[in-house]
Short mmCIF file of C-alpha atoms and ligand atoms in Angstrom, two decimals:
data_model
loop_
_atom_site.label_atom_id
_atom_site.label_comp_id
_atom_site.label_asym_id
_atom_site.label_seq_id
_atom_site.Cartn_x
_atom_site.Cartn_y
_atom_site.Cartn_z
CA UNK A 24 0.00 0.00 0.00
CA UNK A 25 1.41 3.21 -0.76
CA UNK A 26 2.33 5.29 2.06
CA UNK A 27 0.20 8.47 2.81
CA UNK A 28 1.29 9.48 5.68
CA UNK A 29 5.04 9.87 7.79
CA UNK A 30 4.84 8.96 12.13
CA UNK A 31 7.40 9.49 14.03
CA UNK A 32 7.21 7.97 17.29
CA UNK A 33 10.35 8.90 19.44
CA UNK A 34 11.52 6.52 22.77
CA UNK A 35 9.76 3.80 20.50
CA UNK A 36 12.44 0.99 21.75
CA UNK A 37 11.37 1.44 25.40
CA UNK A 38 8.27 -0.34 27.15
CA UNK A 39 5.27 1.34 26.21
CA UNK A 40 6.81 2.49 22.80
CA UNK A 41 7.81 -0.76 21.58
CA UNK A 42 3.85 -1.90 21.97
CA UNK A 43 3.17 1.11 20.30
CA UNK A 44 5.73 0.55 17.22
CA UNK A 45 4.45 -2.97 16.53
CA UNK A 46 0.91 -2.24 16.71
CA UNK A 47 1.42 0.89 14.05
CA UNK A 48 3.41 -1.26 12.11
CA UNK A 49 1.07 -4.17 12.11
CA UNK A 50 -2.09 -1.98 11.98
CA UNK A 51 -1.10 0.41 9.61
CA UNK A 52 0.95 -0.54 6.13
CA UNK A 53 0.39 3.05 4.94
CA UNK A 54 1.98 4.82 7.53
CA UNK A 55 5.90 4.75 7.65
CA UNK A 56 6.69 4.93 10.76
CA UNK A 57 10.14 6.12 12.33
CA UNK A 58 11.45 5.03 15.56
CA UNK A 59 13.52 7.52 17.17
CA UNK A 60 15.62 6.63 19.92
CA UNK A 61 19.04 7.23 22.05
CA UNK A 62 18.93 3.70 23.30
CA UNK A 63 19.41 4.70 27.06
CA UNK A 64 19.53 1.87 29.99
CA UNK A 65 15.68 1.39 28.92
CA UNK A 66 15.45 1.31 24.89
CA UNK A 67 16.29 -2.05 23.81
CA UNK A 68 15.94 -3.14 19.95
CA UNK A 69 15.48 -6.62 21.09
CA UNK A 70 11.76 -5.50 21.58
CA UNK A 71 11.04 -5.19 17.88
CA UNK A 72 13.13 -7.58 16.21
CA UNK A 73 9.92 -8.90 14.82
CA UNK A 74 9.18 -6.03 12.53
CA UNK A 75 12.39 -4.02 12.32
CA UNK A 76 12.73 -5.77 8.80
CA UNK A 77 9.35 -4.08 7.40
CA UNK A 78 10.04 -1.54 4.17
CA UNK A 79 7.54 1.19 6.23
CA UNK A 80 9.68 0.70 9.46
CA UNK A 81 12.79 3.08 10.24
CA UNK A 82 14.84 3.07 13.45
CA UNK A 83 17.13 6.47 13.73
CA UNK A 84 19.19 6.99 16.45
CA UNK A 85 19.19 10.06 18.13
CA UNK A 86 18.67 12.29 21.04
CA UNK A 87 15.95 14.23 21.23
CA UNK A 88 18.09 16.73 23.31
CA UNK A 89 20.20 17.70 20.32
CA UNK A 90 18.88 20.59 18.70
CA UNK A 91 20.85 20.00 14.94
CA UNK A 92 20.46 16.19 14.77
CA UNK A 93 16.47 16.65 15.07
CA UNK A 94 15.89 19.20 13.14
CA UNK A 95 18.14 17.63 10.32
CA UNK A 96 15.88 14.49 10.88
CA UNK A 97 12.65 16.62 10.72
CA UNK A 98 13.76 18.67 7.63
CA UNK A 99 14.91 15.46 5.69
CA UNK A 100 11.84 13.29 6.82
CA UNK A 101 8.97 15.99 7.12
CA UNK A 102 7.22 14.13 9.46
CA UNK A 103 3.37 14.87 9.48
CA UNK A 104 2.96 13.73 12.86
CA UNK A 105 4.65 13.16 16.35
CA UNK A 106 4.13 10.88 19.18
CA UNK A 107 6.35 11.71 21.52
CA UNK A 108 6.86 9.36 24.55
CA UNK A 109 11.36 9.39 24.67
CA UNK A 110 11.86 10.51 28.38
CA UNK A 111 13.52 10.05 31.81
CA UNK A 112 10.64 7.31 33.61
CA UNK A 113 11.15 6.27 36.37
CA UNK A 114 10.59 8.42 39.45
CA UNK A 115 13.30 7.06 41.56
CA UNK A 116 16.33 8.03 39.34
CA UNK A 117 14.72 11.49 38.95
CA UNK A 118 15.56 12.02 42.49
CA UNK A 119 18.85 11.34 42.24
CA UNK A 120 19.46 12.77 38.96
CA UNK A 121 16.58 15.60 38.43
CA UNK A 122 18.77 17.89 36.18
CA UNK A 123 18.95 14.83 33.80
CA UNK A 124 15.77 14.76 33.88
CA UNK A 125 14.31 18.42 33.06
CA UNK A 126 17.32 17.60 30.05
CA UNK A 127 15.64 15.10 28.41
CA UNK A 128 11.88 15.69 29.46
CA UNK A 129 11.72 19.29 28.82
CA UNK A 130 14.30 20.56 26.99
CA UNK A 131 13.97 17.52 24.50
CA UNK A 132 10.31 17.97 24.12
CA UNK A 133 10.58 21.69 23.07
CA UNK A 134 13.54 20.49 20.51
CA UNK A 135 10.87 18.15 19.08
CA UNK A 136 8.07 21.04 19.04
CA UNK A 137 10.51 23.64 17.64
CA UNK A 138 11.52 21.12 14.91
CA UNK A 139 7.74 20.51 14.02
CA UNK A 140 6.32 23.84 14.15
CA UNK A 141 9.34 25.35 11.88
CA UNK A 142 8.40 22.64 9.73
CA UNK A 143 4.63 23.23 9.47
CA UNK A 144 3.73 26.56 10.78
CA UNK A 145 1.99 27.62 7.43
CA UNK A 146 0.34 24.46 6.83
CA UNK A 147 -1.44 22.87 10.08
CA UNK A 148 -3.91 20.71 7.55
CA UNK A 149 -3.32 17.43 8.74
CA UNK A 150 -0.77 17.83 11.21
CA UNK A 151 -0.71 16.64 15.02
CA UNK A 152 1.57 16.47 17.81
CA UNK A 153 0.68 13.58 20.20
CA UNK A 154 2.03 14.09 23.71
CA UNK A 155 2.36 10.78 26.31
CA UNK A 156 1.61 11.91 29.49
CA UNK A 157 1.35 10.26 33.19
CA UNK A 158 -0.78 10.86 35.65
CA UNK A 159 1.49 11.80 37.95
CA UNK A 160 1.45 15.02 36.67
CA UNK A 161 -1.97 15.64 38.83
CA UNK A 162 -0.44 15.18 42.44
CA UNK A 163 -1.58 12.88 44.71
CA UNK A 164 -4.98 11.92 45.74
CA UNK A 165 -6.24 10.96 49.51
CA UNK A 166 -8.22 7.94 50.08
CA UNK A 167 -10.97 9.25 47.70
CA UNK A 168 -11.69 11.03 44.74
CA UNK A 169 -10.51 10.52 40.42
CA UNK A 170 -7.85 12.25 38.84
CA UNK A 171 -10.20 14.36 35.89
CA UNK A 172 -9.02 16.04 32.82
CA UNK A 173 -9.61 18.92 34.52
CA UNK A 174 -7.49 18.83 37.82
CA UNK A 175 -5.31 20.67 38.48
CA UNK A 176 -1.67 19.95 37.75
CA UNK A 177 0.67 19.56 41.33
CA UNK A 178 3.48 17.33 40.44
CA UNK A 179 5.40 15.89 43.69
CA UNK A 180 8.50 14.46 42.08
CA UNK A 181 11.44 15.96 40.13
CA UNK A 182 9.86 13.00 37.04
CA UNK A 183 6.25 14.23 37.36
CA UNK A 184 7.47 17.82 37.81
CA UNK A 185 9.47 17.88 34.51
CA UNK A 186 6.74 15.88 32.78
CA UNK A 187 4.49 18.52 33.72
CA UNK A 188 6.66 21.17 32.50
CA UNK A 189 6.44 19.80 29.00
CA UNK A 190 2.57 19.24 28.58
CA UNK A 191 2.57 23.12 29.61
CA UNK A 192 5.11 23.63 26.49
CA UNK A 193 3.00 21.13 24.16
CA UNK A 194 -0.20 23.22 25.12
CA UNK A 195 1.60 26.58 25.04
CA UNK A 196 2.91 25.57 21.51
CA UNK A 197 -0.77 24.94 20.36
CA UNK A 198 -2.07 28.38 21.30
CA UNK A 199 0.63 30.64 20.26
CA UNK A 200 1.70 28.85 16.73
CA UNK A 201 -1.69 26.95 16.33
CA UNK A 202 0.08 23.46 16.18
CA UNK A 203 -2.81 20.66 16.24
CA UNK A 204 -2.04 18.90 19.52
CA UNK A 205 -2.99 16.25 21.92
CA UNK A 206 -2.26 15.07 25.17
CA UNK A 207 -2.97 11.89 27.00
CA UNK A 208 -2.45 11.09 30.63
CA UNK A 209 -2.54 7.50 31.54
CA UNK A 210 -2.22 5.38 34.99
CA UNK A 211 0.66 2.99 35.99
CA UNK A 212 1.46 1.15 32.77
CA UNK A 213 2.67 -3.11 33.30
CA UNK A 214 3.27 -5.84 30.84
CA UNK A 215 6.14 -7.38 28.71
CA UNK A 216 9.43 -5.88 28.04
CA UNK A 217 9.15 -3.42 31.35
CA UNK A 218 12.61 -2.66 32.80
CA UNK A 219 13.03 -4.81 35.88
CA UNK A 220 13.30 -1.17 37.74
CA UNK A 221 9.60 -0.54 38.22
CA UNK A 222 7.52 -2.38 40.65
CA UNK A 223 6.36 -5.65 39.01
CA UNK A 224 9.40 -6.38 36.50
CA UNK A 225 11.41 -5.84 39.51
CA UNK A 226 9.45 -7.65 41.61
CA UNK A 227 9.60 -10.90 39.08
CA UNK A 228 13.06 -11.12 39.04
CA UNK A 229 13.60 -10.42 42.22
CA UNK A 230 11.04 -13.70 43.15
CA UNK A 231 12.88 -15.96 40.61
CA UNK A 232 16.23 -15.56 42.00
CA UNK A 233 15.05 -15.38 45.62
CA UNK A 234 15.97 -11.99 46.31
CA UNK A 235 14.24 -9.96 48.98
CA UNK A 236 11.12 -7.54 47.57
CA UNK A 237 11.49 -4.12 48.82
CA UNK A 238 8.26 -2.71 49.76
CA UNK A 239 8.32 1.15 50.40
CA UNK A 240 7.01 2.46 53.65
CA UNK A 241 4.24 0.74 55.02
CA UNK A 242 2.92 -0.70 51.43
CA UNK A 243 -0.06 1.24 51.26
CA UNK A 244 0.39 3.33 48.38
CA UNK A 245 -1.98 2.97 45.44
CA UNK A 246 -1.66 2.85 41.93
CA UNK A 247 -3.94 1.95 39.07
CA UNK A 248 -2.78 -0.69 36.56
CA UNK A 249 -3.19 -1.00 32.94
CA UNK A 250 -1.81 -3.61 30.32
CA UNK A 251 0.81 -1.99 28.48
CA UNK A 252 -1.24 -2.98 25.37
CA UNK A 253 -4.03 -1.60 26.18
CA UNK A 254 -2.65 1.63 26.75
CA UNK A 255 -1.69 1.06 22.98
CA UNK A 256 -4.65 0.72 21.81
CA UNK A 257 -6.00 3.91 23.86
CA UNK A 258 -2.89 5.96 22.17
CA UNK A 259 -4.14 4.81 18.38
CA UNK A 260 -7.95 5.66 19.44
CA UNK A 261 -6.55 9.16 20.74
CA UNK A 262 -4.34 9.80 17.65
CA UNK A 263 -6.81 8.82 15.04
CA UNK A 264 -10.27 9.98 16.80
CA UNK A 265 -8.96 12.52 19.56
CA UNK A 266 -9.92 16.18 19.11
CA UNK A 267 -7.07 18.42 18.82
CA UNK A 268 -6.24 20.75 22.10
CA UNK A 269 -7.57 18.16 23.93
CA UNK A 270 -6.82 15.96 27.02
CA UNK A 271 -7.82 12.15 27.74
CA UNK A 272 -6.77 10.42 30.88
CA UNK A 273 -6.33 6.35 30.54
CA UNK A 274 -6.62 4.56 33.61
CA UNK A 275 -7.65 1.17 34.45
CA UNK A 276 -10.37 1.30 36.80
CA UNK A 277 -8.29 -0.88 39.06
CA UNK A 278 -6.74 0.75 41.96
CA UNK A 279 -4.61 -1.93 44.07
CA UNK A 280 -2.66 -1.29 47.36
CA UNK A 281 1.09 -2.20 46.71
CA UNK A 282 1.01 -4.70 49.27
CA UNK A 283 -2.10 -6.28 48.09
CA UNK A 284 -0.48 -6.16 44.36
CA UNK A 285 2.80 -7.64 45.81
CA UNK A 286 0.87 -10.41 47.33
CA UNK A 287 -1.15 -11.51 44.18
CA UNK A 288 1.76 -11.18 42.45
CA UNK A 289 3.48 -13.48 44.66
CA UNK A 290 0.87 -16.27 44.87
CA UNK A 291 0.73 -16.66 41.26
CA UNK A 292 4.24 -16.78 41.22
CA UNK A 293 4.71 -19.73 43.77
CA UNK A 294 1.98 -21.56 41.54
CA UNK A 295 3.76 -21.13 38.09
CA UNK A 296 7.58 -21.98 39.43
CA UNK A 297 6.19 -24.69 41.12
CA UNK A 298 6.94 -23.58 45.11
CA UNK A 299 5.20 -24.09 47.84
CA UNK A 300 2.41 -21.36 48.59
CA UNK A 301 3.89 -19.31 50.87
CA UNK A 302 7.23 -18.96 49.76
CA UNK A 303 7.54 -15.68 47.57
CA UNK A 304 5.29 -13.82 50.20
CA UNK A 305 8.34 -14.88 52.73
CA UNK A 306 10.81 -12.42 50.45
CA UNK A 307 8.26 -9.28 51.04
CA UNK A 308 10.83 -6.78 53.17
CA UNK A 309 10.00 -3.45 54.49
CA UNK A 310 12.46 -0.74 53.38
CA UNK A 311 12.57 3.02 54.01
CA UNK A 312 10.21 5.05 51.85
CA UNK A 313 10.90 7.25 48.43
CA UNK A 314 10.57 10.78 49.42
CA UNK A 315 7.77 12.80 48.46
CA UNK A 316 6.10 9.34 47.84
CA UNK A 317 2.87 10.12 46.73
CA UNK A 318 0.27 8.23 48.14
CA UNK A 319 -2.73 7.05 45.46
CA UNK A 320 -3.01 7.94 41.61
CA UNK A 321 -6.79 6.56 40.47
CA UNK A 322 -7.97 8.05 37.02
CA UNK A 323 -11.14 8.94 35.98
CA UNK A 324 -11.19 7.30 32.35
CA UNK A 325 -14.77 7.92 31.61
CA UNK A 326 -14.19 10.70 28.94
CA UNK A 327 -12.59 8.06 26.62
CA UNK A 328 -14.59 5.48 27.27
CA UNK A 329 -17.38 7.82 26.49
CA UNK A 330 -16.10 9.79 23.51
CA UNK A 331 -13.86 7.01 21.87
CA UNK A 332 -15.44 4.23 22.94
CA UNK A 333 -12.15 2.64 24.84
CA UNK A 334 -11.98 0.35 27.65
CA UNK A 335 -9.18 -2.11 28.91
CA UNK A 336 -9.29 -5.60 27.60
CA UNK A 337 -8.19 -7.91 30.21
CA UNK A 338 -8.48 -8.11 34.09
CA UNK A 339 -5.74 -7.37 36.41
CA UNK A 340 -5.07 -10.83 37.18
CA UNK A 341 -5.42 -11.89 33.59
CA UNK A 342 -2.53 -9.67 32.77
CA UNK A 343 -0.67 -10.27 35.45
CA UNK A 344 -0.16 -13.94 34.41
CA UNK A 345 0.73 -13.04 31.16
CA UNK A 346 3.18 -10.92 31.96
CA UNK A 347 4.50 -13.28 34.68
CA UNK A 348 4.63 -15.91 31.67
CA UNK A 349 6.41 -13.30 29.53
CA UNK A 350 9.39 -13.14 31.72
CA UNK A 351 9.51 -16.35 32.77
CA UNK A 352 9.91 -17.64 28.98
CA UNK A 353 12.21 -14.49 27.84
CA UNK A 354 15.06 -14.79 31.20
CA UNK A 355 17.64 -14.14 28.61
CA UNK A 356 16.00 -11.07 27.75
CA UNK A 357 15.57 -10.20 31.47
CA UNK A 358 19.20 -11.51 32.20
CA UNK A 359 20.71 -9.29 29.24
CA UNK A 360 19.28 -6.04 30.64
CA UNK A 361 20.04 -6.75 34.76
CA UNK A 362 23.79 -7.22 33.85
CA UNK A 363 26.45 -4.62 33.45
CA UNK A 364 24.91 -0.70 34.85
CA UNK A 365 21.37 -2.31 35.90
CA UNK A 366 23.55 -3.89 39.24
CA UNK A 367 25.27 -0.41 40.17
CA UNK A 368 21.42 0.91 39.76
CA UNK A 369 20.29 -1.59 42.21
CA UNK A 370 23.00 -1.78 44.65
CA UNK A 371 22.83 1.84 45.15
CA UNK A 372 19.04 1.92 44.74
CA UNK A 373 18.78 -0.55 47.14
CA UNK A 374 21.79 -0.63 49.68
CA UNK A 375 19.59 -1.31 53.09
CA UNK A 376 18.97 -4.67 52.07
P1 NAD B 429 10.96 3.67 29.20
O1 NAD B 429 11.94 4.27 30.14
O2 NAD B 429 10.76 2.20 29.17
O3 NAD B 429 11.31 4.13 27.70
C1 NAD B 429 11.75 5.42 27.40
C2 NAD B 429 12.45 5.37 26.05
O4 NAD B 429 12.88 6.69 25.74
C3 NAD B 429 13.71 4.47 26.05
O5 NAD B 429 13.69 3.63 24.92
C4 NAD B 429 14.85 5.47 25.98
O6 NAD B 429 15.99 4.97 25.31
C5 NAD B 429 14.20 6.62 25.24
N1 NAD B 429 14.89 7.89 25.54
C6 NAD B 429 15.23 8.38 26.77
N2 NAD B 429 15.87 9.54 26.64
C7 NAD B 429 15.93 9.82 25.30
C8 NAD B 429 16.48 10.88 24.53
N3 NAD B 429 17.12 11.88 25.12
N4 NAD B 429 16.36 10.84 23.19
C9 NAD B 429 15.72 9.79 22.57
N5 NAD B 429 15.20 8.75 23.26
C10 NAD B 429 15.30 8.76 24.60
O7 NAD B 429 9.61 4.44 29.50
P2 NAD B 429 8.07 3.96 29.36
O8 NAD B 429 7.64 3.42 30.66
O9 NAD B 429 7.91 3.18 28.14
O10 NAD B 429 7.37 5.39 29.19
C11 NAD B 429 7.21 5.97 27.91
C12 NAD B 429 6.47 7.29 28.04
O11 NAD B 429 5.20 7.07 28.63
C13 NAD B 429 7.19 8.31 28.92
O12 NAD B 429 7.00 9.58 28.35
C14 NAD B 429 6.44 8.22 30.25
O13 NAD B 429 6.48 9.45 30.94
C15 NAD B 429 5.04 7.89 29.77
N6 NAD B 429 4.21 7.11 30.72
C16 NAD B 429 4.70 5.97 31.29
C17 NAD B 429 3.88 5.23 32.14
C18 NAD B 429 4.34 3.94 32.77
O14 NAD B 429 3.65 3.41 33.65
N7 NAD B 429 5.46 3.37 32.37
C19 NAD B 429 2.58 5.69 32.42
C20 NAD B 429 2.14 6.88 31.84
C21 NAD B 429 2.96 7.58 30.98
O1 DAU B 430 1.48 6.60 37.17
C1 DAU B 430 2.22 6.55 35.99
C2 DAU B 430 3.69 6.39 36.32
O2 DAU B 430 3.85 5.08 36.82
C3 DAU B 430 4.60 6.63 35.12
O3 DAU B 430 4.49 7.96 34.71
C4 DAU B 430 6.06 6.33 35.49
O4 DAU B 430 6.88 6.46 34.33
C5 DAU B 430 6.13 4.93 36.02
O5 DAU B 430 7.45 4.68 36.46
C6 DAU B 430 5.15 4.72 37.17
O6 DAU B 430 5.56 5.46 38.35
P1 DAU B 430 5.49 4.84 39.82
O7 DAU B 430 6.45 5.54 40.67
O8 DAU B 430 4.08 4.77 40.29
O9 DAU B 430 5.96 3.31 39.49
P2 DAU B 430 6.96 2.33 40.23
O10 DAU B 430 6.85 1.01 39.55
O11 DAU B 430 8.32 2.91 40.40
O12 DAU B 430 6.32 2.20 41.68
C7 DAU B 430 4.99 1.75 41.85
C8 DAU B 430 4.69 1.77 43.36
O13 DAU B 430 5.51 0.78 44.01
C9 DAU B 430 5.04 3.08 44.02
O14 DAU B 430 4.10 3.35 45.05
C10 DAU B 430 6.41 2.85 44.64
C11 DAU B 430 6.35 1.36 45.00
N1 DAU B 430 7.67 0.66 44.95
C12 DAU B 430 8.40 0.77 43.81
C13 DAU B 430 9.63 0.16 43.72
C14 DAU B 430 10.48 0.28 42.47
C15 DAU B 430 8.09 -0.10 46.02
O15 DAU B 430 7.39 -0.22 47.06
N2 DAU B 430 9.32 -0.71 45.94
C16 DAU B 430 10.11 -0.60 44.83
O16 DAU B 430 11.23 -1.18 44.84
#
C-alpha cells in the first residue's frame, strides 16, 4: 500500500513504545513509521526484532536533546505527525538525577516542538503532535476522589514535575503557533518488556532468583494498573479519533494497594515456578520510603470510554499472568538487561537490604 502518511514515534524501543511501534506497524501498512531513539539503559531493539525488517519501518538513532540532529531528521523526513513518549521514567532516578531529567523531558520535548512547528507553521492541515503523558502530573490523591481532565496539575516528584513542564510547552505551543495537539495522561502502565526497575518487572526477578522484595514504607500506596497494550490501543484511538487541544486520561479502573499487588503477584508466582504457597510472600521486606512518595493515583477514564469508545481488555489478574509468563519464557532477555549498569542501579538503589 502506498504510504500516505510519515509517524514518528520517538523513545519507540522502550516499554510502552515498543507496543506502540508494533501495533502501528502491524495496523497500519500506509503509515511509515520512524522510531527515534538514544537507546538509554531502557530502549532495547530486542523489543522489535519482529518487525524491524518491514520496508515502512525506520529506526534512527538520536537524542531528542540535540537541537541539529532533530531538526536535520525533521527537515529530511517531514514528518506529518509526532508521538512523543522518549523521556527520563522512572521516578526514583529522577531524584537522584533531576537535572537529567528536566534535560531530556523538557528541553527535548521543546527540541521536538521547535523542529515541528518550523516545519509546518503555514500548513497545520493534517498535522498533530501527540504528547504521552502520566498521571502523575496531577499530584496525589487521599483515600478518595478521580484524577479528571480537569485537575489541576501539582506534580510531587522531580519525574512528574518535569513531565508537567512539557505538557505546559505542548499546550503553550498549540495556542501561540496553532500546532494541532494532543495530550494523554494515563495510569501505571505493566506488561512485557518493562525494565526490571519498576515495581512488578522488579518484583519478578527479584522472586525468581530469591531476592528480597522491597516494599516502600508501610505498602499502602496505590496505583492503578493497565496492560501496556491496552494503553496502545487507547494511544491509536486518541491519535486517530482525539480532538485536537484536547486531554484524555487512561486509567484502568483498578486501583490496588502495593502490598495487596505484591501479594497476588506473589501467589501466582509460587503456583507457576512450582513452590510451595507461601514462599515468595516470605521475600516481602520493608524498606525506608521514596521521598515525596505520593500516596494514590486513580484516574477517571470515563471521557474516553465515552467519547472514543475505549476500555481495557483484560483483568488485572489476567494480565498479570501473562506478563508473569512473559518473563519467565524471555530470562535471557531479562538476564541481558540486569547485567552490566542495571547492578550499580540496584545496589545503590537498594543498599539497606
Ligand atoms: P521507558 O523508560 O521504558 O522508555 C523510554 C524510552 O525513551 C527508552 O527507549 C529510551 O531509550 C528513550 N529515551 C530516553 N531519553 C531519550 C532521549 N534523550 N532521546 C531519545 N530517546 C530517549 O519508559 P516507558 O515506561 O515506556 O514510558 C514511555 C512514556 O510514557 C514516557 O514519556 C512516560 O512518561 C510515559 N508514561 C509511562 C507510564 C508507565 O507506567 N510506564 C505511564 C504513563 C505515561
Ligand atoms: O502513574 C504513571 C507512572 O507510573 C509513570 O508515569 C512512570 O513512568 C512509572 O514509572 C510509574 O511510576 P510509579 O512511581 O508509580 O511506578 P513504580 O513502579 O516505580 O512504583 C509503583 C509503586 O511501588 C510506588 O508506590 C512505589 C512502589 N515501589 C516501587 C519500587 C520500584 C516499592 O514499594 N518498591 C520498589 O522497589
Amino acid at each position: 500500500m502506498a504510504v500516505n502518511k510519515k509517524i514518528l514515534i520517538t523513545g519507540g524501543a522502550g516499554f510502552i513504545g515498543s507496543h506502540l511501534v508494533r501495533r502501528f506497524v502491524n495496523n497500519y501498512s500506509n503509515y511509515h513509521i520512524y522510531n527515534l531513539d538514544v537507546l538509554n539503559y531502557a530502549g532495547n531493539l530486542e523489543n522489535l526484532k519482529d518487525i524491524e525488517h518491514k520496508d515502512h519501518y525506520t529506526f534512527l538513532r538520536g537524542d531528542i536533546t540535540n537541537e541539529v540532529y532533530i531538526n536535520s531528521i525533521f527537515n529530511a523526513y517531514k514528518f506529518d505527525a509526532v508521538i512523543h513518549l522518549a523521556a527520563e521514567s522512572h521516578v526514583d532516578r529522577s531524584i537522584k538525577n533531576p537535572l537529567g531529567f528536566a534535560k531530556t523531558n523538557i528541553l527535548g520535548t521543546m527540541v521536538l516542538l521547535n523542529a515541528f512547528v518550523s516545519l509546518w507553521k503555514n500548513d497545520w492541515k493534517g498535522k498533530r503532535f501527540y504528547q504521552i503523558s502520566t498521571d502523575e502530573v496531577y499530584g496525589s490523591l487521599g483515600a478518595t476522589g478521580l484524577f479528571k481532565e480537569t485537575t489541576p496539575y501539582n506534580p510531587n516528584s522531580p519525574y512528574s514535575a518535569s513531565k508537567a513542564s512539557s505538557d505546559h510547552f505542548v499546550r503553550a505551543f498549540g495556542e501561540t503557533y496553532v500546532m494541532p495537539y494532543v495530550i494523554s495522561n494515563c495510569s501505571n502502565n505493566y506488561g512485557p518488556n518493562q525494565f526490571p526497575e519498576k515495581l512488578i518487572p522488579l518484583f519478578i526477578n527479584n522472586i525468581i532468583n530469591k531476592k528480597p522484595l522491597p516494599v516502600y514504607g508501610d505498602g499502602n500506596y496505590t496505583r492503578d494498573w493497565l496492560y501496556v497494550k491496552d494503553h496502545a490501543m487507547a494511544i491509536d484511538l486518541v491519535f486517530h479519533r482525539g480532538k485536537n487541544h484536547e486531554i484524555y486520561n487512561i486509567g484502568g479502573f483498578n486501583e490496588y494497594k502495593n502490598i495487596d499487588l505484591v501479594k497476588l503477584l506473589c501467589k501466582q508466582m509460587d503456583k507457576k515456578l512450582g513452590r510451595d504457597f507461601g514462599t515468595s510472600e516470605k521475600l516481602i521486606t520493608y524498606v525506608k520510603d521514596r521521598p515525596g512518595h505520593d500516596l494514590r493515583y486513580a484516574i477517571d477514564a470515563s471521557k474516553i470510554n465515552n467519547e472514543l469508545g475505549w476500555a481495557p481488555s483484560l483483568t488485572f489478574e489476567a494480565g498479570l499472568s501473562k506478563t508473569i509468563d512473559w518473563y519467565l519464557d524471555n530470562k535471557a532477555w531479562l538476564e541481558n538487561v540486569t547485567s552490566g549498569d542495571h547492578m550499580n542501579y540496584y545496589t545503590n538503589q537498594y543498599a539497606d537490604i
